[in-house]
Amino acid sequence: MPQIITEANLRSLIDSLVKESKLVVGPKEAGSMVLYQPLSNGADLKLGALPRRSSKELFFPICEDILTFGKEDGVTKVKDVDRASFPDAVLIGALPCDAGSPSILDAVFSWDYNDDFYLERRKKSTIVGIACTSCDDACFCTAVGYAPDSPAGSDLFLTPLKDGSYACNAVTEKGEKLVSAHGSLFKEGAAADAAPLAAPDTAKLDLAKIKEWLNTHFEDPLWQSIADVCLGCGACAFICPACHCFDINDEGTPDHGTRRKHWDACGFGKFTNHASGHNPRDIQNKRYRNRIMHKFKYYDDKFGKTLCTGCGRCIRACPVGIDIGDILNKINVQAG
Amino acid sequence: MHAEQVKHDFEPKVVAFVCTWCTYAGADLAGTSRMQYPPNVRVLKFPCTGRIDPVFILRAFQKGADGVLVSGCHPGDCHYMAGNFHARRRFAAFRALLDFVGVDLNRLQFSWVSAAEGGKWVEVVTELTERVRGMGPMKEFKELELEEQWSASLSTPELKAAYDSIT
Amino acid sequence: MNAKAQKAKGCGIEPAYYDAVTQAIRSEAVKVLKEGAVSAVIGYLPGRRKSAAVPAVVTTEEEAGRLIFSPACVNNLSLYLTKAKKGILPGGKIGIVAKGCDLRALAGLMGESQIKRDDLFIIGINCAGVQGAVAAGNGQLTEASIAKKCRECTAHTPEGVDFVAGTLPHLDGLTPLEAEELARIEAMPQAERWAYWKEQFSRCIRCMACRQVCPFCYCEQCLCDKNRPQAVESSPRPAGNTAWHIVRAMHLAGRCAGCAECERSCPMDIPLNLLNRRMAQELKELYDYEASMAPQEKGPLNQYKEDDDQSFIK
Ligand code: SF4
Ligand code: SF4
Ligand code: SF4
């Protein structure tokens, strides 16, 4: 029989996790938008809206320190940031298109090099996903293999029920632990009917076919036609749950400073600029092509996954209305 | 005879961006004439006030200045004819901007000091230093330096060290 | 309140108005392309979503026949004429669709010698307004969805263009929300203003959409991208963000056309146009300068008068 948690108890769960001095992160109202942010109590949790940025920043902060350096008695001393100090965290209320992203990104952060900034945070966090009940015309999770009720990536998955409570499905051991540690908040029982799920209005894409087309169409008039108007900003990449490029920057003075790792985007003109001044992606449509290629071909070639969960954020954010769902459809059609 | 140095609890850091032709020479004159002025001021020499980018002022505040002085030739005396006229407009606009984002303009002083005005240099520097001393340290930008996005605000000891280094 | 109720009370602009403008743009664009008067027309094509339109460089009559004007046509297309976007236009004379606020940007770019009037065929729009945030819209212009800039627009009727599309419908006066917000912030005590902007700037993620969308941010090397030496920290932390926003506002002072594209593009909803407007207001007061639809030879910070105000200088 499934475990059930009432909404009040879900909020109490947050309260007790905060008391256990866990970093609890979830959707929270922030001015004109909802963002994934640390929750200081259960009342902070704001369900039912897609946060403006994805939850990737819990594992992959916008900007984080890697080390600091300073001169002491003429000698430069370097001090690493202590990864062991990263807190235990619970991400709560992540929608399937966000909860799914770390399981895509694990591969790239632990491939030829173990990025322990990411991995340590990842290891120390538990993801409580929640089925999605509302969507708009930018959503296309169902087109890329996710779904409003997909538990992929969640440790514990909540399904909203008609009576306002949630059916809990422990997907992993971490999820089970979370439930057993707070057993009194959950009860076993017959679930009421599930609340109606979101139903994105998109046709399923044939990702294998799209990839095949990409394999042979590095040069194609399509790129120019869709991406000449691209501005080269990073809005799409920064709010995307799957984009993971970063830059490393030393800030401060030669005598004292900090090495920082922060988000970067392949759409930026400087992204591939060489020290010589040569830029292999010299115009914007080549940069945009890389966005599509990386998501639907390169990452698949290397790690067997697609770098997109269909959250539609980039579609909503693009200042010039570039619509990745539309582009994928076009490719799908061209691919026959 | 040197005047008695008074001990203060707070010694403000004042950065002075000056042009080489007038104010720098004026400050030099104050020195060679053995006039006394607060040692709190750090002078940075530029060819012209027209070369003093507003970003320098911003950077000075960010890196720990409690007060900033920008000084050059009187109107009509610019070595490059019109550098200070252009600077005047630019700084008028920049002041409005800083004020709008909430920076206290009492920490920012502009002046015309000619090569012959050693006395005026002393007066301007002393007045700014004492005014800023009365206001206390410029905390706003220093506090900003310490702030992080929530997702990164976990490595506080290092940040603290970085913060302490902005003296 | 639902959209219908707002419409009854608010803008009251008939869809027929947009249809008429669309028709006018189409026939003129087709005509100039056919005559060979221009090699391309920069305009808007419909997006997949109702609330979106996509800027496009059209070169064929067939494509030109699909151009539209709707409340979703928010973009300031003058951006595509600058060197920041070089390489996407064919040579020769270019046609461009421009609202009044976009025309001010075209005039500004002419003043800065970035483009030449003779190289353009301008299709001006008698513009009733466009929507604010695209994501929120449903394609209808309501009092809730109309852009803040349009509530206070003084540029509804284009001037100095080659062709005018549409006739201006009757427009109800709307409360100037942005001017009120500006006044509210200006009236705050200084420390409160600092707190306000600190909160706003801390949200910035440095995606640079505000820069990339601005027709006047065409520098090939932005000061804020430089790291040797570094003038503005490029890391998205509150410190660097604050510096970035101060520098951005300063570099656009006296140049900004007030199209508010920077604010619209910001995914973090930072009210950037308040900074632009504050600067514009100051430059108007001090030097009687205003962005206009007619090119001006020099911006207010590229010129001076011997008797300019210097009451702030000792
Ligand atoms: S500001 Fe004026 S010209 Fe510009 S879009 Fe709005 S109504 Fe049209
Ligand atoms: S668009 Fe917004 S979030 Fe992006 S850099 Fe500009 S102000 Fe920051
Ligand atoms: S600063 Fe903003 S409002 Fe001004 S011209 Fe640039 S994009 Fe338009």
PDB file of C-alpha atoms in Angstrom, chain B residues 86 89, chain C residues 111-112 254 289 295-304:
ATOM      1  CA  HIS B  86      33.511  66.648 -21.075  1.00  0.00           C
ATOM      2  CA  ARG B  89      29.082  66.503 -17.917  1.00  0.00           C
TER       3      ARG B  89
ATOM      4  CA  GLY C 111      23.773  60.043 -34.819  1.00  0.00           C
ATOM      5  CA  GLU C 112      26.535  57.678 -33.778  1.00  0.00           C
ATOM      6  CA  GLY C 254      22.433  60.015 -23.293  1.00  0.00           C
ATOM      7  CA  TYR C 289      18.563  66.577 -24.253  1.00  0.00           C
ATOM      8  CA  PRO C 295      19.068  62.102 -35.663  1.00  0.00           C
ATOM      9  CA  GLN C 296      21.096  64.492 -33.525  1.00  0.00           C
ATOM     10  CA  GLU C 297      24.687  65.051 -34.351  1.00  0.00           C
ATOM     11  CA  LYS C 298      25.972  64.658 -30.833  1.00  0.00           C
ATOM     12  CA  GLY C 299      24.690  63.093 -27.665  1.00  0.00           C
ATOM     13  CA  PRO C 300      24.630  65.110 -24.445  1.00  0.00           C
ATOM     14  CA  LEU C 301      27.788  63.509 -23.105  1.00  0.00           C
ATOM     15  CA  ASN C 302      29.715  64.061 -26.329  1.00  0.00           C
ATOM     16  CA  GLN C 303      29.397  67.796 -26.180  1.00  0.00           C
ATOM     17  CA  TYR C 304      29.584  70.566 -23.642  1.00  0.00           C
TER      18      TYR C 304
END
